[in-house]
PDB file of C-alpha atoms (C1' of nucleotides) in Angstrom:
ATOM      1  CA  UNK A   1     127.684 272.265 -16.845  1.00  0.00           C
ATOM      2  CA  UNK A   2     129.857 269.250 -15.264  1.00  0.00           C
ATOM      3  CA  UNK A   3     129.043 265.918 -15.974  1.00  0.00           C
ATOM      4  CA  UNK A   4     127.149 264.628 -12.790  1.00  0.00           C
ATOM      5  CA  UNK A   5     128.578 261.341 -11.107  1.00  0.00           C
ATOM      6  CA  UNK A   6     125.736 258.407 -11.636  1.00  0.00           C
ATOM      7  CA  UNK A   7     124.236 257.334  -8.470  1.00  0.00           C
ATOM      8  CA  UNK A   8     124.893 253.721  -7.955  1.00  0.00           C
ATOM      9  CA  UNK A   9     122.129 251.170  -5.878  1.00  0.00           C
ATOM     10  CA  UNK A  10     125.220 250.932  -3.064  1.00  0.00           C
ATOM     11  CA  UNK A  11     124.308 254.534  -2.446  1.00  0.00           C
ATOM     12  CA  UNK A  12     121.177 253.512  -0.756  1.00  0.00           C
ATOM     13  CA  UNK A  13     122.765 250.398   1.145  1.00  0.00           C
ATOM     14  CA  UNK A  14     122.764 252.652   4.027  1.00  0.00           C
ATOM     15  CA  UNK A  15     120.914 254.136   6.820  1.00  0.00           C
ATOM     16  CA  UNK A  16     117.542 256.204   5.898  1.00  0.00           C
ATOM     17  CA  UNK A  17     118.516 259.202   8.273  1.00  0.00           C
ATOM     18  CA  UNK A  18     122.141 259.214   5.829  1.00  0.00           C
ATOM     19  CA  UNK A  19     120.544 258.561   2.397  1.00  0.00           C
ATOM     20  CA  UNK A  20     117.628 261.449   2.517  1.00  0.00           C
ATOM     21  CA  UNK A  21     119.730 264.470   3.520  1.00  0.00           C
ATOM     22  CA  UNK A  22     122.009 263.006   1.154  1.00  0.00           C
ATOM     23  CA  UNK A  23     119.364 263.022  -1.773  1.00  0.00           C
ATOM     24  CA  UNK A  24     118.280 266.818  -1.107  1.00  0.00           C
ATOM     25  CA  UNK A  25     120.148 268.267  -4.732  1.00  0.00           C
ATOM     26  CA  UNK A  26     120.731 265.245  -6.156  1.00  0.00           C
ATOM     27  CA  UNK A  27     119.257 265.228  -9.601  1.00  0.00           C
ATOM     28  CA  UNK A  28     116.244 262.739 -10.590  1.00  0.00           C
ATOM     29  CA  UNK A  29     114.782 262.126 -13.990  1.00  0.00           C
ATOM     30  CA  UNK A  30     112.243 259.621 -15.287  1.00  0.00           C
ATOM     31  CA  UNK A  31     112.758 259.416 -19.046  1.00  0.00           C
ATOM     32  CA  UNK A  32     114.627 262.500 -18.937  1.00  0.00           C
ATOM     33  CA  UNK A  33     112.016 264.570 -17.184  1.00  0.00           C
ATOM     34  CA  UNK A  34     112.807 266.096 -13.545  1.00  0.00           C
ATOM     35  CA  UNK A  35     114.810 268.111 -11.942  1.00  0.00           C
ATOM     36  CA  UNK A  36     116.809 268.326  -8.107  1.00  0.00           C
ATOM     37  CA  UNK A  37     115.123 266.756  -5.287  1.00  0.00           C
ATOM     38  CA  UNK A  38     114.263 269.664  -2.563  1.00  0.00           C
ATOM     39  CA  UNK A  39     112.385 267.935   0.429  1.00  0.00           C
ATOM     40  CA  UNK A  40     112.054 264.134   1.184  1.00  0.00           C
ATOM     41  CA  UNK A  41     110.836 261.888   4.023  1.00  0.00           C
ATOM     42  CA  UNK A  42     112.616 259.238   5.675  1.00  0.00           C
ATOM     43  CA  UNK A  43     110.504 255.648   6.618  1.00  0.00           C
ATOM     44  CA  UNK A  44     112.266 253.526   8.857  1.00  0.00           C
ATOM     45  CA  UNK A  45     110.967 250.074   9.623  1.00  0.00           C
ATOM     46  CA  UNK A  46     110.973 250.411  13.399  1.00  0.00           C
ATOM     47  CA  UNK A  47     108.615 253.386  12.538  1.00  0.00           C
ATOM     48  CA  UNK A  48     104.646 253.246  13.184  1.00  0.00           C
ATOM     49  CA  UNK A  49     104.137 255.257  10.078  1.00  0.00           C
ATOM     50  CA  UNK A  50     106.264 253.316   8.148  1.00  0.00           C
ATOM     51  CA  UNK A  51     103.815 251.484   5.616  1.00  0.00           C
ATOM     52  CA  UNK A  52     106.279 248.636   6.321  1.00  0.00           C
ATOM     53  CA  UNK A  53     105.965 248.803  10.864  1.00  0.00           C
ATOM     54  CA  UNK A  54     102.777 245.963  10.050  1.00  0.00           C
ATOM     55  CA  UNK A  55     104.876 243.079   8.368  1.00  0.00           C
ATOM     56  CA  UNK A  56     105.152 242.517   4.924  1.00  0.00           C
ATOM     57  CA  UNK A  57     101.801 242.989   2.774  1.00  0.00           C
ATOM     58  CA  UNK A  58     101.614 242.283  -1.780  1.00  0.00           C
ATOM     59  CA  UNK A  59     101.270 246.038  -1.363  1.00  0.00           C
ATOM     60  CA  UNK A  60     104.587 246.973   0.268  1.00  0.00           C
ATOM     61  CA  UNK A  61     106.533 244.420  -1.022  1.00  0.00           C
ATOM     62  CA  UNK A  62     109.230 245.795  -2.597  1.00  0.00           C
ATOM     63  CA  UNK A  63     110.094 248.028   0.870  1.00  0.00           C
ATOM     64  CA  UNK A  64     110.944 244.391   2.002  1.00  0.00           C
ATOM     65  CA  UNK A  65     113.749 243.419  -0.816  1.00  0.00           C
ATOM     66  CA  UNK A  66     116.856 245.220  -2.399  1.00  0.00           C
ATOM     67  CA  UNK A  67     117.985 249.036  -1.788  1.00  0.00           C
ATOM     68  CA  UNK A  68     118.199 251.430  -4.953  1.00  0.00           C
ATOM     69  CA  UNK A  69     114.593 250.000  -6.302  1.00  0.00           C
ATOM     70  CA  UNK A  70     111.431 252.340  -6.218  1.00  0.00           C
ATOM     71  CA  UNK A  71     108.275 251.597  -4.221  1.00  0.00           C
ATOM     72  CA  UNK A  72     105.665 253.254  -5.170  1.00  0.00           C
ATOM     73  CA  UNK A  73     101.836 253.167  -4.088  1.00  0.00           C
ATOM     74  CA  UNK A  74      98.524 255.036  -4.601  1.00  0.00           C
ATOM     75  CA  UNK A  75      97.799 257.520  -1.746  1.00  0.00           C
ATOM     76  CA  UNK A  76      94.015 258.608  -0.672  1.00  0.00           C
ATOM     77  CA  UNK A  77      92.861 256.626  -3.781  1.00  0.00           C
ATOM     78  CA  UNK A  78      94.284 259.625  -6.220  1.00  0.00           C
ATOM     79  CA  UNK A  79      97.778 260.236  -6.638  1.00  0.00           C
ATOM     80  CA  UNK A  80     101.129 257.911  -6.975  1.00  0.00           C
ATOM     81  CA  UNK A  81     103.865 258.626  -4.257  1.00  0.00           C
ATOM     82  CA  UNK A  82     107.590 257.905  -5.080  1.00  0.00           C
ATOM     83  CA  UNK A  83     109.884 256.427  -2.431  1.00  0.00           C
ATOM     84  CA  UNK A  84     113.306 255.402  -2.412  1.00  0.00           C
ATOM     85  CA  UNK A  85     114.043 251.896  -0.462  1.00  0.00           C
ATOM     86  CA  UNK A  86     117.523 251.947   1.350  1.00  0.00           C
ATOM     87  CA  UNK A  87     119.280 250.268   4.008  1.00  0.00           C
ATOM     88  CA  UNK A  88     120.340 246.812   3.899  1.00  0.00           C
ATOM     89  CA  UNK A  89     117.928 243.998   2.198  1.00  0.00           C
ATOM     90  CA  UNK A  90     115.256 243.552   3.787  1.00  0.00           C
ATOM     91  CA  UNK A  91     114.669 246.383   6.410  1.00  0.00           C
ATOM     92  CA  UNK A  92     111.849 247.322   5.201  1.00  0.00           C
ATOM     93  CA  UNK A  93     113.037 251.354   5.409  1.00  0.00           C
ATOM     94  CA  UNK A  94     112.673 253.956   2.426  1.00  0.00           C
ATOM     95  CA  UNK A  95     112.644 257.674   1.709  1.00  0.00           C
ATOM     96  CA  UNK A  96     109.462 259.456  -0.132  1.00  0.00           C
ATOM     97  CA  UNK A  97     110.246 261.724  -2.890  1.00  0.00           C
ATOM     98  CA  UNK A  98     108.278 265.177  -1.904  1.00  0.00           C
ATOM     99  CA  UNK A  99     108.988 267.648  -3.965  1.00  0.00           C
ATOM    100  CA  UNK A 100     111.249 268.609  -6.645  1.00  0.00           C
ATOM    101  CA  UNK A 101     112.582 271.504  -8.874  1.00  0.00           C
ATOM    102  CA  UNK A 102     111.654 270.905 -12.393  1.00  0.00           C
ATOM    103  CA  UNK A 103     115.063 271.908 -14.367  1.00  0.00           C
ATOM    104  CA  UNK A 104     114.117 269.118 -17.419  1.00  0.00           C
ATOM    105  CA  UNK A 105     111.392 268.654 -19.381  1.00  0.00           C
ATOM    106  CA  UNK A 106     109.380 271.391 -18.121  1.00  0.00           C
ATOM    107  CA  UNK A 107     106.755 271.693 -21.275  1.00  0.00           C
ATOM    108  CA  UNK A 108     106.208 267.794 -20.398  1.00  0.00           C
ATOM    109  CA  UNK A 109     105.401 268.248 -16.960  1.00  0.00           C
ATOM    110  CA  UNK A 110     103.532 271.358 -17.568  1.00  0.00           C
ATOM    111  CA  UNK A 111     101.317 269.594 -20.150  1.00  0.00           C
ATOM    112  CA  UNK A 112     100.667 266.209 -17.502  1.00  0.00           C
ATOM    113  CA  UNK A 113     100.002 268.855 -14.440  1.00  0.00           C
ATOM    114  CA  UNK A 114      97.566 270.847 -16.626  1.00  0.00           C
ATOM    115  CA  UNK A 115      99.144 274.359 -15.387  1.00  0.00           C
ATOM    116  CA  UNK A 116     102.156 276.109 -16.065  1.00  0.00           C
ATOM    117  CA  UNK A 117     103.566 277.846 -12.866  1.00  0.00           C
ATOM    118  CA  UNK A 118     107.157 275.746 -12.168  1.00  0.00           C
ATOM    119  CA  UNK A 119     106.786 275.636  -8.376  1.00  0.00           C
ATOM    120  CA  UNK A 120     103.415 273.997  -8.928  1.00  0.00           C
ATOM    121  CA  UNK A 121     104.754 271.199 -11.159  1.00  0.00           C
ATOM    122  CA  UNK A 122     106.375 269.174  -8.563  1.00  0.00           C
ATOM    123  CA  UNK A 123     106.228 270.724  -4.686  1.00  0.00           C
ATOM    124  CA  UNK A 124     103.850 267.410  -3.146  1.00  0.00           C
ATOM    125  CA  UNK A 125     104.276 263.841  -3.534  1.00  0.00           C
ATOM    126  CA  UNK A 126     101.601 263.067  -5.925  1.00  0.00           C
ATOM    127  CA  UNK A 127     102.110 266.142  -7.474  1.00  0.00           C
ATOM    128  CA  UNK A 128     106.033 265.648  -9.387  1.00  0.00           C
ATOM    129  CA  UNK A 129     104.458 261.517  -9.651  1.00  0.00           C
ATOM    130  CA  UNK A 130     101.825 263.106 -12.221  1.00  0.00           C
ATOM    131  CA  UNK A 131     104.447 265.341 -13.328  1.00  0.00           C
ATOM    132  CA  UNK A 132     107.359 262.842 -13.828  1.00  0.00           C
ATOM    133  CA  UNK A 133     104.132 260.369 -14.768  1.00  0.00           C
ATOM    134  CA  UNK A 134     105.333 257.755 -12.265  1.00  0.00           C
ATOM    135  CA  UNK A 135     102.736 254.592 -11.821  1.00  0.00           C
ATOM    136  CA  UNK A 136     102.725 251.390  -9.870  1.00  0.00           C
ATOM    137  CA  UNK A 137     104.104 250.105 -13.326  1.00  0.00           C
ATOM    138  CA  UNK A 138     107.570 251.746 -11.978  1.00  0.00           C
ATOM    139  CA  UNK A 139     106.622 249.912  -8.298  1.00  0.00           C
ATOM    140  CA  UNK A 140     110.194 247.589  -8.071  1.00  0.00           C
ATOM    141  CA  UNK A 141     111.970 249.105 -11.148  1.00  0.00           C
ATOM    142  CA  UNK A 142     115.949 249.830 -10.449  1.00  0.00           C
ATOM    143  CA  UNK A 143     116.743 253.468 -10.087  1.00  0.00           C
ATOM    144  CA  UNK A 144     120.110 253.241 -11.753  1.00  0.00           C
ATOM    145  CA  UNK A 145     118.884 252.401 -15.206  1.00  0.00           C
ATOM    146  CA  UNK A 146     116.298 253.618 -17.050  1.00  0.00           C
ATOM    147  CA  UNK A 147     113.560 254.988 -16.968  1.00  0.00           C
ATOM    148  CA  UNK A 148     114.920 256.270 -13.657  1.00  0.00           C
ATOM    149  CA  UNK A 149     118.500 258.627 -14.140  1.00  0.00           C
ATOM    150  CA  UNK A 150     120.075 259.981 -10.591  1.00  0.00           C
ATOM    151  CA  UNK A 151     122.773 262.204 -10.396  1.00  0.00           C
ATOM    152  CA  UNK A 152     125.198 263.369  -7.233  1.00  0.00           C
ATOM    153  CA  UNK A 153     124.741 267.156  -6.616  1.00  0.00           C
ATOM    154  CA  UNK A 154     127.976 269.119  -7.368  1.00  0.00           C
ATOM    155  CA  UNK A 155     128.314 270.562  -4.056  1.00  0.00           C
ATOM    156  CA  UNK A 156     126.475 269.637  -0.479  1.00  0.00           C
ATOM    157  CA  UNK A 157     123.822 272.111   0.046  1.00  0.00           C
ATOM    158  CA  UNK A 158     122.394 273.297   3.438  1.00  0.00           C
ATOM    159  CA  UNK A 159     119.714 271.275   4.425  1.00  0.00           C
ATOM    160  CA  UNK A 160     116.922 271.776   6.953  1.00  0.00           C
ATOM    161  CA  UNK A 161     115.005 269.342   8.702  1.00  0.00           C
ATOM    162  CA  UNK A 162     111.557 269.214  10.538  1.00  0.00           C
ATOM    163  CA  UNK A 163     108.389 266.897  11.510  1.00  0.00           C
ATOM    164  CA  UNK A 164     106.654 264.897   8.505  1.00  0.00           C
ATOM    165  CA  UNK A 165     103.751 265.730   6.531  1.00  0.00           C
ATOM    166  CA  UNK A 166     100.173 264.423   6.500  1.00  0.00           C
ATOM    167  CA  UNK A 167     100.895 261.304   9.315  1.00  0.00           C
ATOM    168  CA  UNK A 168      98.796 260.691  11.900  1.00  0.00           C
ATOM    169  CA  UNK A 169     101.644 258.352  13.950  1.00  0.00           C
ATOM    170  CA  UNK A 170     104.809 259.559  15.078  1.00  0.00           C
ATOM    171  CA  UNK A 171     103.969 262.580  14.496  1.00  0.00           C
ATOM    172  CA  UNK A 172     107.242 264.266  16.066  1.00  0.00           C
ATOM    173  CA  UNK A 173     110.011 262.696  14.704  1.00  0.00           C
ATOM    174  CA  UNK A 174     112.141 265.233  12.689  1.00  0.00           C
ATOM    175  CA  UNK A 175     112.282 263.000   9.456  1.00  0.00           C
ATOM    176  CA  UNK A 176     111.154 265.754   6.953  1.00  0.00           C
ATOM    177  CA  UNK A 177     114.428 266.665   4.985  1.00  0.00           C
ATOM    178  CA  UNK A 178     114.361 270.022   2.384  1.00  0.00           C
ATOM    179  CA  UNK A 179     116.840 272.062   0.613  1.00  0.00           C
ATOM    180  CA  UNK A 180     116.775 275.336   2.562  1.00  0.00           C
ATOM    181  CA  UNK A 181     115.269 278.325   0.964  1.00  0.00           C
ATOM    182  CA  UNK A 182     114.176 276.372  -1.406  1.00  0.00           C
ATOM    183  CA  UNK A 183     110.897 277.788  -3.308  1.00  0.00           C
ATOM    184  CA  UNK A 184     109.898 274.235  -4.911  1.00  0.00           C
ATOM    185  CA  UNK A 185     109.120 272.726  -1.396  1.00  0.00           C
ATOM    186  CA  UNK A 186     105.206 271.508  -0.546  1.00  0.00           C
ATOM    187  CA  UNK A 187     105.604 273.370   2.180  1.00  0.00           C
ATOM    188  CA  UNK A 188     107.595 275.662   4.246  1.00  0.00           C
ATOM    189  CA  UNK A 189     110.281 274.208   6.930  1.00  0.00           C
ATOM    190  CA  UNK A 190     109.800 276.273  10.331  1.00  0.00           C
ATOM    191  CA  UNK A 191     112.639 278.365  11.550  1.00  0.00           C
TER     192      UNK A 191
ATOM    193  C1'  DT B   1      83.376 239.781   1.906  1.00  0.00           C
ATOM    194  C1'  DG B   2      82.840 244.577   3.706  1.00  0.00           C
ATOM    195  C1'  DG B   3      83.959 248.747   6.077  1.00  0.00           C
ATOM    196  C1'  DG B   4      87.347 252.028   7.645  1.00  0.00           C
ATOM    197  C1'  DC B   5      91.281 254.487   6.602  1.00  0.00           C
ATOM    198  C1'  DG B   6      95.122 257.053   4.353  1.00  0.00           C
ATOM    199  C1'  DA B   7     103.109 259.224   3.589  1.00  0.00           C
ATOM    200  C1'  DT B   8      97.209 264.129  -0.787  1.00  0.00           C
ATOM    201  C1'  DT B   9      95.478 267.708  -3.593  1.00  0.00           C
ATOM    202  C1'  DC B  10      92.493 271.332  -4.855  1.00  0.00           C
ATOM    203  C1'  DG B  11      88.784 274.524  -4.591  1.00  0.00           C
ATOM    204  C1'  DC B  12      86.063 277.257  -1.833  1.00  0.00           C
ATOM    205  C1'  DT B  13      85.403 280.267   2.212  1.00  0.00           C
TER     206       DT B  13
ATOM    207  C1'  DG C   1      91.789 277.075   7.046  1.00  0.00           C
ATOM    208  C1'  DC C   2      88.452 273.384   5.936  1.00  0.00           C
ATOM    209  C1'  DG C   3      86.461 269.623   3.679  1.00  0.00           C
ATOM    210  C1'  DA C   4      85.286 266.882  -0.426  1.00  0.00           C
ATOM    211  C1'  DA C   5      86.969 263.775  -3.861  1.00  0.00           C
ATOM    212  C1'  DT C   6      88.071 258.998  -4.506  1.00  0.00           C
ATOM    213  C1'  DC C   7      89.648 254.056  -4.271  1.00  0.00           C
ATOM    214  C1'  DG C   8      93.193 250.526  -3.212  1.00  0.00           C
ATOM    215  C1'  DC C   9      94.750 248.225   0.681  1.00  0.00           C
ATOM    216  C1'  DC C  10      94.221 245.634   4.803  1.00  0.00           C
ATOM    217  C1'  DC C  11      92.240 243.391   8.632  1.00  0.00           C
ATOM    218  C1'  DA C  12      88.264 241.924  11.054  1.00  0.00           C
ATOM    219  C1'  DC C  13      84.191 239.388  10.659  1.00  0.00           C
TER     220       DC C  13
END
DNA sequence: TGGGCGATTCGCT
DNA sequence: GCGAATCGCCCAC
């Protein structure tokens, strides 16, 4: 297998709508456990669902600063979601993480999920965070150094895009992003 | 200081 | 397909 260019943070100093198609097969590990991103979300700040739309909170902080940094936060009280923040500083706009093909440390992922099937690892938000064992301890940490590792994918795969998942405001917008075909995704994109 | 809500998941029907 | 679990965040009082 090729060596895989490294991602650099200027990859994210762009517009959300170009960064998450441009993620879909791009290859993410935390501490060498992950696999290639299949479905993402893009956040932009002029968004109401955008945790951002409100003004800057200690919460959503890092959204606010530097692109190529990792905002995370706890969702329904349970589970850890993993975004991406992009666009110039301070624009407040990111792209969640949603699902993703475990091709690395499987056994790892397979122990922290508690089940064994590999499109169950990783196909939600708060699923591959409890996979990958991301935590608001990675909330602000650099994704071009470790524990974060992001690769370029070889070739550009066909994407498919369609409304978000589990919003309540602006609802319509075609923002959902996913590797088509894929069988790792949360959910199915409609033809 | 308190109540409502949420970028979800899982089990049960 | 539906609803419970579960709790940090945020704004109103």
């Amino acid at each position: 297998m090729p060596r895989l260019r490294k991602i650099r943070r200027s990859f994210f100093d762009r517009s959300v709508h170009e960064v998450a198609p441009d993620l879909i097969g791009s290859l993410m590990l935390v501490n060498g456990v992950g696999g290639l991103v299949v479905e993402v979300e893009a956040y932009h700040h002029t968004d109401p669902a955008a945790h951002s739309y409100g003004g800057q909170t200690p919460r959503n902080g890092v959204m606010f600063g530097a692109p190529g940094f990792a905002y995370v936060y706890r969702s329904y009280g349970i589970h850890w979601c993993l975004n991406v923040v992009c666009e110039p500083q301070g624009s407040a706009s990111a792209v969640l993480i949603r699902a993703i093909e475990p091709t690395a440390g499987i056994a790892a992922m397979q122990r922290r999920r508690g089940l064994t099937d590999p499109r169950a690892l990783c196909s939600g938000p708060g699923k591959l965070a409890e996979a990958m064992a991301v935590t608001i301890a990675h909330n602000g940490l650099a994704l071009d150094r470790p524990p974060f590792e992001l690769r370029e994918r070889e070739a550009e795969p066909e994407i498919v895009a369609g409304p978000r998942i589990g919003i309540t405001k602006a609802v319509d917008l075609p923002w959902r992003y996913g590797l088509k075909g894929s069988r790792f995704l949360s959910k199915p994109f409609k033809d």
